[in-house]
mmCIF file of C-alpha atoms in Angstrom:
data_model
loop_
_atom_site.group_PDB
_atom_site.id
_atom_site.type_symbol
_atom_site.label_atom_id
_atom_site.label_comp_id
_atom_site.label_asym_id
_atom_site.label_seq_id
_atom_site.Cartn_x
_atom_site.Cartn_y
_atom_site.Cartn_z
ATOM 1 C CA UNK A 562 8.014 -41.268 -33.963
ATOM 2 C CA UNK A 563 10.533 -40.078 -32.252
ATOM 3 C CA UNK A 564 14.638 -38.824 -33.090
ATOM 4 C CA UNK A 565 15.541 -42.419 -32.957
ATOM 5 C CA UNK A 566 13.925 -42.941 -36.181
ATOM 6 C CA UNK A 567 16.000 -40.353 -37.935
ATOM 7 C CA UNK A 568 18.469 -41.139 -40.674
ATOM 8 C CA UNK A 569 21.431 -38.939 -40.782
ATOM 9 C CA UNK A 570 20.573 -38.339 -44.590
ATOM 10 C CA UNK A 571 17.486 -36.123 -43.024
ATOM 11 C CA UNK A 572 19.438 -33.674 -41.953
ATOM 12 C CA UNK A 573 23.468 -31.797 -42.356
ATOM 13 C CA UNK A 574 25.284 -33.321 -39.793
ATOM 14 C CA UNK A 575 25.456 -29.967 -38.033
ATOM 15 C CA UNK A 576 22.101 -30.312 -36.318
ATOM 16 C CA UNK A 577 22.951 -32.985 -34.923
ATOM 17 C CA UNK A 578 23.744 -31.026 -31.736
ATOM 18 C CA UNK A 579 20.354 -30.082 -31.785
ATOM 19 C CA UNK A 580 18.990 -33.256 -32.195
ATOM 20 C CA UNK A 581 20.846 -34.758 -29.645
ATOM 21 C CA UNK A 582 19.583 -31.976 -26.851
ATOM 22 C CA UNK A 583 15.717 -32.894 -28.161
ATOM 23 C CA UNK A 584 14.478 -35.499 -25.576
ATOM 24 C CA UNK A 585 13.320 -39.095 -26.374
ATOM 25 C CA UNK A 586 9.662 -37.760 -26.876
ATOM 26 C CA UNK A 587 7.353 -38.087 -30.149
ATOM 27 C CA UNK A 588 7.439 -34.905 -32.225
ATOM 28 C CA UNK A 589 4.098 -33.924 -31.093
ATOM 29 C CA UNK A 590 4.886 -35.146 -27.116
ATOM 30 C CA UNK A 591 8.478 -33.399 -27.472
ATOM 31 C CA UNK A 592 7.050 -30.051 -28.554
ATOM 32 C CA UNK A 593 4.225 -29.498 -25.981
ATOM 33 C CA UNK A 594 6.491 -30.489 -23.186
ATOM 34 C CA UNK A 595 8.835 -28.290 -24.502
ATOM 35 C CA UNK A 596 7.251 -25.308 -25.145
ATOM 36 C CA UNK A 597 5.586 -25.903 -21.736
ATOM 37 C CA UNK A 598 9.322 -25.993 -19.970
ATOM 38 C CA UNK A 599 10.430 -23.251 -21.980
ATOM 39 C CA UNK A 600 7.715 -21.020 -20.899
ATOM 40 C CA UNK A 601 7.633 -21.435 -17.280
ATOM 41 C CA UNK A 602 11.746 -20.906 -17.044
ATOM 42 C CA UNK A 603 11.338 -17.871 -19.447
ATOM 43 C CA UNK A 604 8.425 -16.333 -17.451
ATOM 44 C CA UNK A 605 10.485 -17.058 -14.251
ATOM 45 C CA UNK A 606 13.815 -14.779 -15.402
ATOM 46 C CA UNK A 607 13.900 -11.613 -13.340
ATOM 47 C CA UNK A 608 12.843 -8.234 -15.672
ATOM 48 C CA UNK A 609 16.363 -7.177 -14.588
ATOM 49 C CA UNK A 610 17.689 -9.549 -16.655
ATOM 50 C CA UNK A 611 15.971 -9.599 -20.164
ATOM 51 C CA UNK A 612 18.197 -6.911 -21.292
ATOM 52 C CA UNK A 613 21.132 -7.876 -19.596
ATOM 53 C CA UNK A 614 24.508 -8.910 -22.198
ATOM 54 C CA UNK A 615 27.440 -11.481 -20.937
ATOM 55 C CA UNK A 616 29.500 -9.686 -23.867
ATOM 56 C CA UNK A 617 29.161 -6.730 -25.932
ATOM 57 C CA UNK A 618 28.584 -8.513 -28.709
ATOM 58 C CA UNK A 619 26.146 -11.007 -27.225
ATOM 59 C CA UNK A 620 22.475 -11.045 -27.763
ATOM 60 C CA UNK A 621 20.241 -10.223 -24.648
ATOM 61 C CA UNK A 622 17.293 -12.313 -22.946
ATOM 62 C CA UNK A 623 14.830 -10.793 -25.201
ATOM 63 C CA UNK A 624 16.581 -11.196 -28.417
ATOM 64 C CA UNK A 625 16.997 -14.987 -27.682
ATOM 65 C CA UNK A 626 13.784 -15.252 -26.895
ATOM 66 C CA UNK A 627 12.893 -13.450 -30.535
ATOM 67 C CA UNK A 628 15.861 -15.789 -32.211
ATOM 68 C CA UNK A 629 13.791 -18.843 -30.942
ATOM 69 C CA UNK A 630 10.679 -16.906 -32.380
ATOM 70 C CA UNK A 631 12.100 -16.230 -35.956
ATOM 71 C CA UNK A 632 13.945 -19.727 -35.771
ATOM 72 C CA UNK A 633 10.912 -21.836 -35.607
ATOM 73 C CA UNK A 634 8.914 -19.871 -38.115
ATOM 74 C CA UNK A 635 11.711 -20.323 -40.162
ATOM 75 C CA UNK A 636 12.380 -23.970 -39.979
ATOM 76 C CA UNK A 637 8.058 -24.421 -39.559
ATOM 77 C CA UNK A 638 8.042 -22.652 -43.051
ATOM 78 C CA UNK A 639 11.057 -25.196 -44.332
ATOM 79 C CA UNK A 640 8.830 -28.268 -42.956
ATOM 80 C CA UNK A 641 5.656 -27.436 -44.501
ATOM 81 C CA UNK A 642 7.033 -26.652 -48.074
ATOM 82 C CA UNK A 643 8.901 -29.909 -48.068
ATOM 83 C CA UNK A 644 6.131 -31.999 -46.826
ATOM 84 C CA UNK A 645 3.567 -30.335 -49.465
ATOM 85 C CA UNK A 646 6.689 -31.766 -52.312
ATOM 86 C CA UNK A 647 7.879 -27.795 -52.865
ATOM 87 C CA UNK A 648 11.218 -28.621 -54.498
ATOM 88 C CA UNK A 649 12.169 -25.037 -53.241
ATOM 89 C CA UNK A 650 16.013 -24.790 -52.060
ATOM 90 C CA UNK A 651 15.680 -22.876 -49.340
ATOM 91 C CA UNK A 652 18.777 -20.864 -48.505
ATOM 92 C CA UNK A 653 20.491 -20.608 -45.262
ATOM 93 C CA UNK A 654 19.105 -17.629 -43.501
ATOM 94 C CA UNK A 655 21.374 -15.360 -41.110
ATOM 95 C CA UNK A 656 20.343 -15.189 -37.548
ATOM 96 C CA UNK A 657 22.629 -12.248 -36.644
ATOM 97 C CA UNK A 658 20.749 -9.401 -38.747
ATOM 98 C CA UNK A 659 17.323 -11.040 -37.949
ATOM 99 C CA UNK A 660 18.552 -10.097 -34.338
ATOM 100 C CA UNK A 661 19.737 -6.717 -35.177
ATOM 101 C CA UNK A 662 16.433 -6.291 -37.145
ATOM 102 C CA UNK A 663 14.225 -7.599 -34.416
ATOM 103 C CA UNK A 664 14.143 -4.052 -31.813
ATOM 104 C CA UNK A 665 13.521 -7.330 -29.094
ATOM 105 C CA UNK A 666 14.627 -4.731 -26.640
ATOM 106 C CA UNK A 667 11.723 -2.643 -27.207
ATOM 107 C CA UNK A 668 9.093 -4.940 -26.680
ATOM 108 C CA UNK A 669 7.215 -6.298 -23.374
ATOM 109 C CA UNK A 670 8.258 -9.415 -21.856
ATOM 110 C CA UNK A 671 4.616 -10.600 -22.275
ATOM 111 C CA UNK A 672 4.398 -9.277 -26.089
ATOM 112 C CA UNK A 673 7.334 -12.033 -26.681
ATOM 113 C CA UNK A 674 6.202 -15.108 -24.570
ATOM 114 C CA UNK A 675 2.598 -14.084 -26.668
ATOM 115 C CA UNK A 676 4.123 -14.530 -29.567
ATOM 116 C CA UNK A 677 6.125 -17.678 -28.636
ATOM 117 C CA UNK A 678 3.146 -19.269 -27.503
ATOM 118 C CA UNK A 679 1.188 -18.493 -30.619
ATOM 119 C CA UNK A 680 4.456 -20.059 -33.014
ATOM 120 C CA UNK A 681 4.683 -22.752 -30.902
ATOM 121 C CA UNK A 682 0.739 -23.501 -30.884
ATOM 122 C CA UNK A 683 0.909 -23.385 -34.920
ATOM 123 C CA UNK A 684 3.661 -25.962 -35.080
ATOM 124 C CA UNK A 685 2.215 -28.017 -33.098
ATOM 125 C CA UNK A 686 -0.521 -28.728 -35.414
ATOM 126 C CA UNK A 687 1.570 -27.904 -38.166
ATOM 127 C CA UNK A 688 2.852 -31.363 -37.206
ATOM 128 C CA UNK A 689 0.546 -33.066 -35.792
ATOM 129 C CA UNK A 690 -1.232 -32.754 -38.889
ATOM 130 C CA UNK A 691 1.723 -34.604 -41.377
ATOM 131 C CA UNK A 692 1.369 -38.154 -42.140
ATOM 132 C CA UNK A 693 4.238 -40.006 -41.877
ATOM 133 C CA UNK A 694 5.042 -39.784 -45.882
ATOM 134 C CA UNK A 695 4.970 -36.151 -45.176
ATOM 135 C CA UNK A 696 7.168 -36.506 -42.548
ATOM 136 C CA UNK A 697 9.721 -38.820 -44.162
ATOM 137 C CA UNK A 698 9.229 -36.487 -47.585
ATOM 138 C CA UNK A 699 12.979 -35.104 -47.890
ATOM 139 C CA UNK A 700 13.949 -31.385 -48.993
ATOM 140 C CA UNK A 701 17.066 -28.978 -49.473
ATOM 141 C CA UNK A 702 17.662 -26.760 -47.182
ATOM 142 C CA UNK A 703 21.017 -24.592 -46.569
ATOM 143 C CA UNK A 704 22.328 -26.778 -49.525
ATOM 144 C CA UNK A 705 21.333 -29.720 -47.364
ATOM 145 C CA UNK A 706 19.015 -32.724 -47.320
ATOM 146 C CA UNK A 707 16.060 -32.317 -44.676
ATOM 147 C CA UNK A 708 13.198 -33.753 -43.316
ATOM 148 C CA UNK A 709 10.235 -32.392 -41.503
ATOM 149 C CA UNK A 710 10.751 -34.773 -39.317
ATOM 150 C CA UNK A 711 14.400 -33.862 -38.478
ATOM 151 C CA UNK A 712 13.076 -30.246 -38.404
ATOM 152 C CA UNK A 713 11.128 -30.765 -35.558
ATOM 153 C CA UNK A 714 13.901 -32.557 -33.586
ATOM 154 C CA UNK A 715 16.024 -29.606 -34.329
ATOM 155 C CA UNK A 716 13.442 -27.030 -32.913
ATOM 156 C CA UNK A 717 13.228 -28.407 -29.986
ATOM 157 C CA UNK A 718 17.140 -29.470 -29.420
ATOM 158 C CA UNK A 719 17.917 -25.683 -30.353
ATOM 159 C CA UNK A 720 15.819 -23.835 -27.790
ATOM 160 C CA UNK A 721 17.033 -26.450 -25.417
ATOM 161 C CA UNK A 722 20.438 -25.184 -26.362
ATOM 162 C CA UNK A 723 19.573 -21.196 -26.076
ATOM 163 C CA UNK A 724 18.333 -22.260 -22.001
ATOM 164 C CA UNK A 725 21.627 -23.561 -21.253
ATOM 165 C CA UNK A 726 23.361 -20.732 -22.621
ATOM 166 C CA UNK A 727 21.049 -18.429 -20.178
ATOM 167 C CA UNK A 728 21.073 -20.625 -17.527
ATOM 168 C CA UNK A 729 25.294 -20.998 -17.659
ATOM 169 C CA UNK A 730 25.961 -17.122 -18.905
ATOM 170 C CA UNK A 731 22.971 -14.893 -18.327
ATOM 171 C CA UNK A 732 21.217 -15.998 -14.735
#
């Protein structure tokens, strides 16, 4: 399965900017490969850099890297409660005081890349073990339709999105 098989009513048209930056892989393919790239160009930024702002207001290295973190626990959470038929809404959640909550600049390099590995490693068989009904199984999110499926898509597409930004702005 892979994005091609999404219908737009999966998802708020939003992510589709995600979606479009998540690869022609299967969910399963897409996220291993993924979290593999991720990893080695996140491991290969200089120390120098991690704390390093383009703006004031911008978040550093290490506070993307804990954005991606909280992101994909959040949308992982979102997945599994639709595909178990949780008629939850789940509200929108607001990125810019998880950051200022997080103390990312506090922590060791390692500590984070840890801790993405381990999120990453539990959505991977988070869905790897859906069946496709579970997969298909639709959800409101963010006053939104949503799919496990799409969710995937749009965890990958969005920490493909955060590289460019530190690739163009940060390195």
């Amino acid at each position: 399965m892979t994005k091609e098989d999404l219908s737009i009513n999966e998802y708020n048209p939003y992510y589709q900017q995600y979606i479009q930056k998540a690869g022609d892989a299967s969910i399963s393919k897409g996220l291993k490969e993924n979290g593999d790239v991720t990893i080695a160009f996140l491991e290969s930024i200089p120390e120098d850099k991690l704390d390093y702002r383009y703006e004031k207001d911008k978040w550093t290295i290490k506070e993307i890297i804990q954005h991606l973190i909280d992101t994909e626990r959040v949308f992982a959470y979102r997945a599994l409660c639709i595909a178990r038929k949780d008629k939850t809404l789940f509200p929108g959640y607001d990125q810019d005081q998880y950051v200022l909550s997080c103390n990312a600049s506090d922590r060791s390099i390692i500590s984070l890349m840890n801790e993405y590995k381990a999120v990453r490693l539990a959505s991977i068989m988070l869905f790897e073990s859906f069946s496709l009904e579970m997969l298909t199984e639709i959800g409101i999110a963010s006053s939104s339709n949503l799919s496990p499926r799409a969710v995937a898509f749009i965890i990958i597409g969005h920490e493909n999105h955060h590289c460019e930004i530190i690739r163009e702005r940060y390195l």
